Amino acid sequence: NAGVTQTPKFQVLKTGQSMTLQCAQDMNHEYMSWYRQDPGMGLRLIHYSVGAGITDQGEVPNGYNVSRSTTEDFPLRLLSAAPSQTSVYFCASTLRTLGPYNEQFFGPGTRLTVL
Amino acid sequence: SQQGEEDPQALSIQEGENATMNCSYKTSINNLQWYRQNSGRGLVHLILIRSNEREKHSGRLRVTLDTSKKSSSLLITASRAADTASYFCATAVHNTGTASKLTFGTGTRLQVTL
């Protein structure tokens, strides 16, 4: 099993550009989530999904879109990148049952810089 | 404000010593989880302790939970250089009317020197 994979590992964008951060898992986990990690702030939840076709907002959803067409994939879209979105982004997955109460499996992260 | 806050922010010890880090939180929880993050990597789950548990062990890790003080501690015994990482607590909170969520603290950076 590859676990949770994320691409790309690094990305530099200019202000106003759009891009999609990819996340995939091969553990048949229905619950998936996106976090951003900023220095001194811990991890903050952006969006999450409890299964294909179902998504919801987390703590800091503005400027990001998600969709969930399959169980395996949960892409995160930046619509119009801003310097405030410079961060490290982590995707995580777990069993749907009890969702956030469960052990989370994290991907390796995408380091995004917006100039 | 953060639901979980770790203390200390940074800790430096020598190999073989024990490392203790603490986590305090504000609201009632379903469970509390500890994660490790090596530099430049994703988080790895270490241990989960439920609100009705007081202590849990896993190898060299010992976690305690005091719900009356809303605090938890992670003890790593006989530390090794490979334990050098950041450690995060995460609290699973059930919110009435909204989705339950997992909230992470700001982490403790542990440096283990030879």
PDB file of C-alpha atoms in Angstrom:
ATOM      1  CA  ASN A   1       0.000   0.000   0.000  1.00  0.00           C
ATOM      2  CA  ALA A   2       1.236   3.473  -0.880  1.00  0.00           C
ATOM      3  CA  GLY A   3      -0.892   5.008   1.868  1.00  0.00           C
ATOM      4  CA  VAL A   4      -1.675   8.692   1.315  1.00  0.00           C
ATOM      5  CA  THR A   5       0.146  10.336  -1.575  1.00  0.00           C
ATOM      6  CA  GLN A   6       0.316  14.015  -2.445  1.00  0.00           C
ATOM      7  CA  THR A   7       1.563  15.820  -5.519  1.00  0.00           C
ATOM      8  CA  PRO A   8       3.384  18.026  -6.128  1.00  0.00           C
ATOM      9  CA  LYS A   9       5.887  18.132  -3.242  1.00  0.00           C
ATOM     10  CA  PHE A  10       6.808  21.749  -3.949  1.00  0.00           C
ATOM     11  CA  GLN A  11       5.064  24.493  -5.897  1.00  0.00           C
ATOM     12  CA  VAL A  12       5.685  28.183  -6.506  1.00  0.00           C
ATOM     13  CA  LEU A  13       2.806  30.297  -7.781  1.00  0.00           C
ATOM     14  CA  LYS A  14       2.313  33.925  -8.627  1.00  0.00           C
ATOM     15  CA  THR A  15      -0.501  35.865  -7.036  1.00  0.00           C
ATOM     16  CA  GLY A  16      -3.743  35.236  -8.911  1.00  0.00           C
ATOM     17  CA  GLN A  17      -2.750  31.895 -10.409  1.00  0.00           C
ATOM     18  CA  SER A  18      -4.839  28.814  -9.782  1.00  0.00           C
ATOM     19  CA  MET A  19      -3.743  25.274  -9.161  1.00  0.00           C
ATOM     20  CA  THR A  20      -4.860  21.918  -7.824  1.00  0.00           C
ATOM     21  CA  LEU A  21      -3.111  19.976  -5.090  1.00  0.00           C
ATOM     22  CA  GLN A  22      -3.626  16.282  -5.572  1.00  0.00           C
ATOM     23  CA  CYS A  23      -4.288  13.754  -2.818  1.00  0.00           C
ATOM     24  CA  ALA A  24      -4.937  10.045  -3.199  1.00  0.00           C
ATOM     25  CA  GLN A  25      -5.193   7.117  -0.802  1.00  0.00           C
ATOM     26  CA  ASP A  26      -5.367   3.377  -1.410  1.00  0.00           C
ATOM     27  CA  MET A  27      -6.684   2.273   1.978  1.00  0.00           C
ATOM     28  CA  ASN A  28     -10.383   2.552   1.078  1.00  0.00           C
ATOM     29  CA  HIS A  29     -10.801   5.337   3.628  1.00  0.00           C
ATOM     30  CA  GLU A  30     -13.996   7.302   3.213  1.00  0.00           C
ATOM     31  CA  TYR A  31     -13.043  10.197   5.498  1.00  0.00           C
ATOM     32  CA  MET A  32     -10.470  12.557   3.991  1.00  0.00           C
ATOM     33  CA  SER A  33      -9.363  16.015   4.996  1.00  0.00           C
ATOM     34  CA  TRP A  34      -7.045  18.860   4.085  1.00  0.00           C
ATOM     35  CA  TYR A  35      -4.984  20.835   6.581  1.00  0.00           C
ATOM     36  CA  ARG A  36      -2.588  23.699   6.295  1.00  0.00           C
ATOM     37  CA  GLN A  37       0.390  24.073   8.603  1.00  0.00           C
ATOM     38  CA  ASP A  38       1.834  27.472   9.359  1.00  0.00           C
ATOM     39  CA  PRO A  39       4.640  28.278  11.819  1.00  0.00           C
ATOM     40  CA  GLY A  40       3.339  28.649  15.352  1.00  0.00           C
ATOM     41  CA  MET A  41      -0.244  27.822  14.314  1.00  0.00           C
ATOM     42  CA  GLY A  42      -0.424  24.050  14.382  1.00  0.00           C
ATOM     43  CA  LEU A  43      -2.551  22.378  11.715  1.00  0.00           C
ATOM     44  CA  ARG A  44      -5.808  23.988  10.667  1.00  0.00           C
ATOM     45  CA  LEU A  45      -8.605  22.140   8.890  1.00  0.00           C
ATOM     46  CA  ILE A  46      -9.531  23.523   5.461  1.00  0.00           C
ATOM     47  CA  HIS A  47     -12.106  21.079   4.084  1.00  0.00           C
ATOM     48  CA  TYR A  48     -13.110  17.512   4.724  1.00  0.00           C
ATOM     49  CA  SER A  49     -15.157  14.770   3.109  1.00  0.00           C
ATOM     50  CA  VAL A  50     -16.990  11.810   4.616  1.00  0.00           C
ATOM     51  CA  GLY A  51     -17.336   9.993   1.308  1.00  0.00           C
ATOM     52  CA  ALA A  52     -17.651  10.361  -2.448  1.00  0.00           C
ATOM     53  CA  GLY A  53     -19.898  13.268  -3.311  1.00  0.00           C
ATOM     54  CA  ILE A  54     -19.935  14.715   0.233  1.00  0.00           C
ATOM     55  CA  THR A  55     -17.701  17.591   1.314  1.00  0.00           C
ATOM     56  CA  ASP A  56     -17.872  20.243   4.013  1.00  0.00           C
ATOM     57  CA  GLN A  57     -15.936  23.242   5.227  1.00  0.00           C
ATOM     58  CA  GLY A  58     -13.435  23.233   8.021  1.00  0.00           C
ATOM     59  CA  GLU A  59     -11.923  26.070  10.009  1.00  0.00           C
ATOM     60  CA  VAL A  60     -10.240  28.017   7.173  1.00  0.00           C
ATOM     61  CA  PRO A  61     -12.067  27.245   3.879  1.00  0.00           C
ATOM     62  CA  ASN A  62     -11.908  30.656   2.159  1.00  0.00           C
ATOM     63  CA  GLY A  63      -9.990  30.623  -1.106  1.00  0.00           C
ATOM     64  CA  TYR A  64     -10.133  26.839  -1.473  1.00  0.00           C
ATOM     65  CA  ASN A  65     -12.482  24.436  -3.225  1.00  0.00           C
ATOM     66  CA  VAL A  66     -12.733  20.673  -2.986  1.00  0.00           C
ATOM     67  CA  SER A  67     -14.632  17.909  -4.694  1.00  0.00           C
ATOM     68  CA  ARG A  68     -14.814  14.182  -4.106  1.00  0.00           C
ATOM     69  CA  SER A  69     -15.823  12.152  -7.129  1.00  0.00           C
ATOM     70  CA  THR A  70     -14.144   8.912  -6.000  1.00  0.00           C
ATOM     71  CA  THR A  71     -13.261   7.332  -2.681  1.00  0.00           C
ATOM     72  CA  GLU A  72      -9.552   7.451  -3.548  1.00  0.00           C
ATOM     73  CA  ASP A  73      -9.050  11.068  -4.592  1.00  0.00           C
ATOM     74  CA  PHE A  74      -9.614  14.364  -2.816  1.00  0.00           C
ATOM     75  CA  PRO A  75      -8.096  17.308  -4.733  1.00  0.00           C
ATOM     76  CA  LEU A  76      -7.770  20.790  -3.254  1.00  0.00           C
ATOM     77  CA  ARG A  77      -8.129  23.743  -5.616  1.00  0.00           C
ATOM     78  CA  LEU A  78      -6.743  27.205  -5.057  1.00  0.00           C
ATOM     79  CA  LEU A  79      -8.914  29.493  -7.130  1.00  0.00           C
ATOM     80  CA  SER A  80      -6.788  32.655  -7.136  1.00  0.00           C
ATOM     81  CA  ALA A  81      -3.615  32.228  -5.100  1.00  0.00           C
ATOM     82  CA  ALA A  82      -2.679  34.863  -2.540  1.00  0.00           C
ATOM     83  CA  PRO A  83       0.536  35.261  -0.505  1.00  0.00           C
ATOM     84  CA  SER A  84      -1.485  34.394   2.626  1.00  0.00           C
ATOM     85  CA  GLN A  85      -1.890  30.900   1.187  1.00  0.00           C
ATOM     86  CA  THR A  86       1.840  30.259   1.418  1.00  0.00           C
ATOM     87  CA  SER A  87       1.925  27.205   3.654  1.00  0.00           C
ATOM     88  CA  VAL A  88       2.502  23.486   3.863  1.00  0.00           C
ATOM     89  CA  TYR A  89      -0.602  21.509   2.944  1.00  0.00           C
ATOM     90  CA  PHE A  90      -1.352  18.066   4.299  1.00  0.00           C
ATOM     91  CA  CYS A  91      -3.967  15.598   3.218  1.00  0.00           C
ATOM     92  CA  ALA A  92      -5.159  12.975   5.693  1.00  0.00           C
ATOM     93  CA  SER A  93      -7.508  10.015   5.602  1.00  0.00           C
ATOM     94  CA  THR A  94      -9.162   7.620   7.997  1.00  0.00           C
ATOM     95  CA  LEU A  95     -12.094   5.243   8.277  1.00  0.00           C
ATOM     96  CA  ARG A  96     -15.465   6.937   7.932  1.00  0.00           C
ATOM     97  CA  THR A  97     -16.706   5.410  11.176  1.00  0.00           C
ATOM     98  CA  LEU A  98     -16.009   8.021  13.872  1.00  0.00           C
ATOM     99  CA  GLY A  99     -14.091  10.140  11.328  1.00  0.00           C
ATOM    100  CA  PRO A 100     -12.072  12.715  13.287  1.00  0.00           C
ATOM    101  CA  TYR A 101     -12.094  10.474  16.354  1.00  0.00           C
ATOM    102  CA  ASN A 102      -9.908   7.962  14.553  1.00  0.00           C
ATOM    103  CA  GLU A 103      -6.183   7.771  13.956  1.00  0.00           C
ATOM    104  CA  GLN A 104      -5.436   9.953  10.922  1.00  0.00           C
ATOM    105  CA  PHE A 105      -3.050   8.863   8.155  1.00  0.00           C
ATOM    106  CA  PHE A 106      -1.177  11.799   6.674  1.00  0.00           C
ATOM    107  CA  GLY A 107       0.438  12.365   3.316  1.00  0.00           C
ATOM    108  CA  PRO A 108       3.963  13.823   3.013  1.00  0.00           C
ATOM    109  CA  GLY A 109       2.715  17.334   2.319  1.00  0.00           C
ATOM    110  CA  THR A 110       2.933  19.967  -0.412  1.00  0.00           C
ATOM    111  CA  ARG A 111       5.009  23.066   0.278  1.00  0.00           C
ATOM    112  CA  LEU A 112       3.383  25.991  -1.530  1.00  0.00           C
ATOM    113  CA  THR A 113       4.874  29.441  -1.973  1.00  0.00           C
ATOM    114  CA  VAL A 114       2.803  32.264  -3.446  1.00  0.00           C
ATOM    115  CA  LEU A 115       4.790  35.256  -4.643  1.00  0.00           C
TER     116      LEU A 115
ATOM    117  CA  SER B   1      -7.438  30.377  20.192  1.00  0.00           C
ATOM    118  CA  GLN B   2      -5.942  26.899  20.125  1.00  0.00           C
ATOM    119  CA  GLN B   3      -7.874  24.033  21.661  1.00  0.00           C
ATOM    120  CA  GLY B   4      -4.631  22.212  22.403  1.00  0.00           C
ATOM    121  CA  GLU B   5      -1.416  23.867  23.436  1.00  0.00           C
ATOM    122  CA  GLU B   6       1.820  22.020  24.055  1.00  0.00           C
ATOM    123  CA  ASP B   7       4.415  22.864  26.633  1.00  0.00           C
ATOM    124  CA  PRO B   8       7.325  23.350  26.325  1.00  0.00           C
ATOM    125  CA  GLN B   9       7.594  24.737  22.813  1.00  0.00           C
ATOM    126  CA  ALA B  10      11.088  23.281  22.519  1.00  0.00           C
ATOM    127  CA  LEU B  11      12.997  20.663  24.488  1.00  0.00           C
ATOM    128  CA  SER B  12      16.616  19.571  24.188  1.00  0.00           C
ATOM    129  CA  ILE B  13      17.861  16.452  25.959  1.00  0.00           C
ATOM    130  CA  GLN B  14      20.661  13.928  25.697  1.00  0.00           C
ATOM    131  CA  GLU B  15      20.245  10.422  24.381  1.00  0.00           C
ATOM    132  CA  GLY B  16      19.095   8.056  27.086  1.00  0.00           C
ATOM    133  CA  GLU B  17      17.206  10.709  29.051  1.00  0.00           C
ATOM    134  CA  ASN B  18      13.436  10.841  29.324  1.00  0.00           C
ATOM    135  CA  ALA B  19      11.427  13.515  27.528  1.00  0.00           C
ATOM    136  CA  THR B  20       8.136  14.815  28.848  1.00  0.00           C
ATOM    137  CA  MET B  21       5.841  17.140  26.967  1.00  0.00           C
ATOM    138  CA  ASN B  22       2.454  18.423  28.036  1.00  0.00           C
ATOM    139  CA  CYS B  23      -0.763  19.362  26.306  1.00  0.00           C
ATOM    140  CA  SER B  24      -3.557  21.484  27.706  1.00  0.00           C
ATOM    141  CA  TYR B  25      -6.974  21.937  26.155  1.00  0.00           C
ATOM    142  CA  LYS B  26     -10.093  23.962  26.792  1.00  0.00           C
ATOM    143  CA  THR B  27     -13.265  21.968  26.107  1.00  0.00           C
ATOM    144  CA  SER B  28     -14.502  18.454  26.811  1.00  0.00           C
ATOM    145  CA  ILE B  29     -13.063  15.865  24.471  1.00  0.00           C
ATOM    146  CA  ASN B  30     -13.886  12.441  23.080  1.00  0.00           C
ATOM    147  CA  ASN B  31     -10.231  11.469  22.826  1.00  0.00           C
ATOM    148  CA  LEU B  32      -6.754  12.949  22.622  1.00  0.00           C
ATOM    149  CA  GLN B  33      -4.151  11.853  20.117  1.00  0.00           C
ATOM    150  CA  TRP B  34      -0.395  12.377  19.858  1.00  0.00           C
ATOM    151  CA  TYR B  35       1.428  12.663  16.553  1.00  0.00           C
ATOM    152  CA  ARG B  36       5.085  12.923  15.575  1.00  0.00           C
ATOM    153  CA  GLN B  37       6.394  14.953  12.649  1.00  0.00           C
ATOM    154  CA  ASN B  38       9.932  14.554  11.401  1.00  0.00           C
ATOM    155  CA  SER B  39      11.377  17.560   9.619  1.00  0.00           C
ATOM    156  CA  GLY B  40       9.858  17.981   6.174  1.00  0.00           C
ATOM    157  CA  ARG B  41       7.539  15.015   6.580  1.00  0.00           C
ATOM    158  CA  GLY B  42       3.881  14.325   7.293  1.00  0.00           C
ATOM    159  CA  LEU B  43       2.474  13.562  10.728  1.00  0.00           C
ATOM    160  CA  VAL B  44       2.551  10.029  12.077  1.00  0.00           C
ATOM    161  CA  HIS B  45       0.032   8.836  14.647  1.00  0.00           C
ATOM    162  CA  LEU B  46       1.622   7.658  17.902  1.00  0.00           C
ATOM    163  CA  ILE B  47      -1.125   6.952  20.399  1.00  0.00           C
ATOM    164  CA  LEU B  48      -4.780   7.670  21.137  1.00  0.00           C
ATOM    165  CA  ILE B  49      -6.229   7.930  24.633  1.00  0.00           C
ATOM    166  CA  ARG B  50      -9.966   8.081  25.215  1.00  0.00           C
ATOM    167  CA  SER B  51     -11.620  10.440  27.676  1.00  0.00           C
ATOM    168  CA  ASN B  52     -12.432   7.551  30.042  1.00  0.00           C
ATOM    169  CA  GLU B  53      -8.815   6.354  30.116  1.00  0.00           C
ATOM    170  CA  ARG B  54      -6.146   7.742  32.421  1.00  0.00           C
ATOM    171  CA  GLU B  55      -2.961   6.157  31.123  1.00  0.00           C
ATOM    172  CA  LYS B  56      -1.795   4.316  28.061  1.00  0.00           C
ATOM    173  CA  HIS B  57       1.491   2.752  27.000  1.00  0.00           C
ATOM    174  CA  SER B  58       3.007   1.937  23.642  1.00  0.00           C
ATOM    175  CA  GLY B  59       6.611   0.773  23.625  1.00  0.00           C
ATOM    176  CA  ARG B  60       8.706   3.621  25.064  1.00  0.00           C
ATOM    177  CA  LEU B  61       5.726   5.973  25.058  1.00  0.00           C
ATOM    178  CA  ARG B  62       3.515   6.659  28.042  1.00  0.00           C
ATOM    179  CA  VAL B  63       0.536   8.976  27.777  1.00  0.00           C
ATOM    180  CA  THR B  64      -1.559  10.225  30.665  1.00  0.00           C
ATOM    181  CA  LEU B  65      -4.834  12.104  30.570  1.00  0.00           C
ATOM    182  CA  ASP B  66      -6.344  14.184  33.362  1.00  0.00           C
ATOM    183  CA  THR B  67      -9.780  15.338  32.233  1.00  0.00           C
ATOM    184  CA  SER B  68     -10.351  17.306  35.449  1.00  0.00           C
ATOM    185  CA  LYS B  69      -7.323  19.471  34.620  1.00  0.00           C
ATOM    186  CA  LYS B  70      -7.900  19.228  30.854  1.00  0.00           C
ATOM    187  CA  SER B  71      -4.334  18.147  30.300  1.00  0.00           C
ATOM    188  CA  SER B  72      -2.282  15.281  28.905  1.00  0.00           C
ATOM    189  CA  SER B  73       1.372  14.380  28.976  1.00  0.00           C
ATOM    190  CA  LEU B  74       3.553  12.339  26.651  1.00  0.00           C
ATOM    191  CA  LEU B  75       6.600  10.670  28.145  1.00  0.00           C
ATOM    192  CA  ILE B  76       9.286   9.188  25.910  1.00  0.00           C
ATOM    193  CA  THR B  77      11.632   7.016  27.921  1.00  0.00           C
ATOM    194  CA  ALA B  78      15.275   6.286  27.080  1.00  0.00           C
ATOM    195  CA  SER B  79      15.238   8.746  24.199  1.00  0.00           C
ATOM    196  CA  ARG B  80      17.216   8.172  21.018  1.00  0.00           C
ATOM    197  CA  ALA B  81      18.534  10.531  18.386  1.00  0.00           C
ATOM    198  CA  ALA B  82      15.819   9.173  16.062  1.00  0.00           C
ATOM    199  CA  ASP B  83      13.180  10.621  18.422  1.00  0.00           C
ATOM    200  CA  THR B  84      14.203  14.110  17.285  1.00  0.00           C
ATOM    201  CA  ALA B  85      10.983  15.536  15.817  1.00  0.00           C
ATOM    202  CA  SER B  86       8.041  17.777  16.570  1.00  0.00           C
ATOM    203  CA  TYR B  87       5.251  16.287  18.655  1.00  0.00           C
ATOM    204  CA  PHE B  88       1.649  17.414  18.414  1.00  0.00           C
ATOM    205  CA  CYS B  89      -1.396  16.708  20.495  1.00  0.00           C
ATOM    206  CA  ALA B  90      -4.781  16.675  18.814  1.00  0.00           C
ATOM    207  CA  THR B  91      -8.123  16.730  20.563  1.00  0.00           C
ATOM    208  CA  ALA B  92     -11.234  15.127  19.121  1.00  0.00           C
ATOM    209  CA  VAL B  93     -14.190  17.268  20.117  1.00  0.00           C
ATOM    210  CA  HIS B  94     -17.854  16.586  19.521  1.00  0.00           C
ATOM    211  CA  ASN B  95     -19.725  19.756  18.668  1.00  0.00           C
ATOM    212  CA  THR B  96     -23.478  19.656  19.020  1.00  0.00           C
ATOM    213  CA  GLY B  97     -25.120  20.698  15.757  1.00  0.00           C
ATOM    214  CA  THR B  98     -21.855  20.704  13.787  1.00  0.00           C
ATOM    215  CA  ALA B  99     -19.428  18.084  12.672  1.00  0.00           C
ATOM    216  CA  SER B 100     -17.008  16.675  15.152  1.00  0.00           C
ATOM    217  CA  LYS B 101     -13.465  17.739  14.506  1.00  0.00           C
ATOM    218  CA  LEU B 102      -9.851  17.079  15.372  1.00  0.00           C
ATOM    219  CA  THR B 103      -7.943  20.152  16.552  1.00  0.00           C
ATOM    220  CA  PHE B 104      -4.144  20.239  16.646  1.00  0.00           C
ATOM    221  CA  GLY B 105      -1.891  22.112  19.013  1.00  0.00           C
ATOM    222  CA  THR B 106       1.191  24.075  18.025  1.00  0.00           C
ATOM    223  CA  GLY B 107       3.655  21.318  18.888  1.00  0.00           C
ATOM    224  CA  THR B 108       6.783  20.668  20.933  1.00  0.00           C
ATOM    225  CA  ARG B 109      10.106  20.493  19.101  1.00  0.00           C
ATOM    226  CA  LEU B 110      12.253  17.775  20.647  1.00  0.00           C
ATOM    227  CA  GLN B 111      15.980  17.623  19.992  1.00  0.00           C
ATOM    228  CA  VAL B 112      17.854  14.544  21.214  1.00  0.00           C
ATOM    229  CA  THR B 113      21.621  14.874  21.095  1.00  0.00           C
ATOM    230  CA  LEU B 114      24.252  12.155  21.303  1.00  0.00           C
TER     231      LEU B 114
END
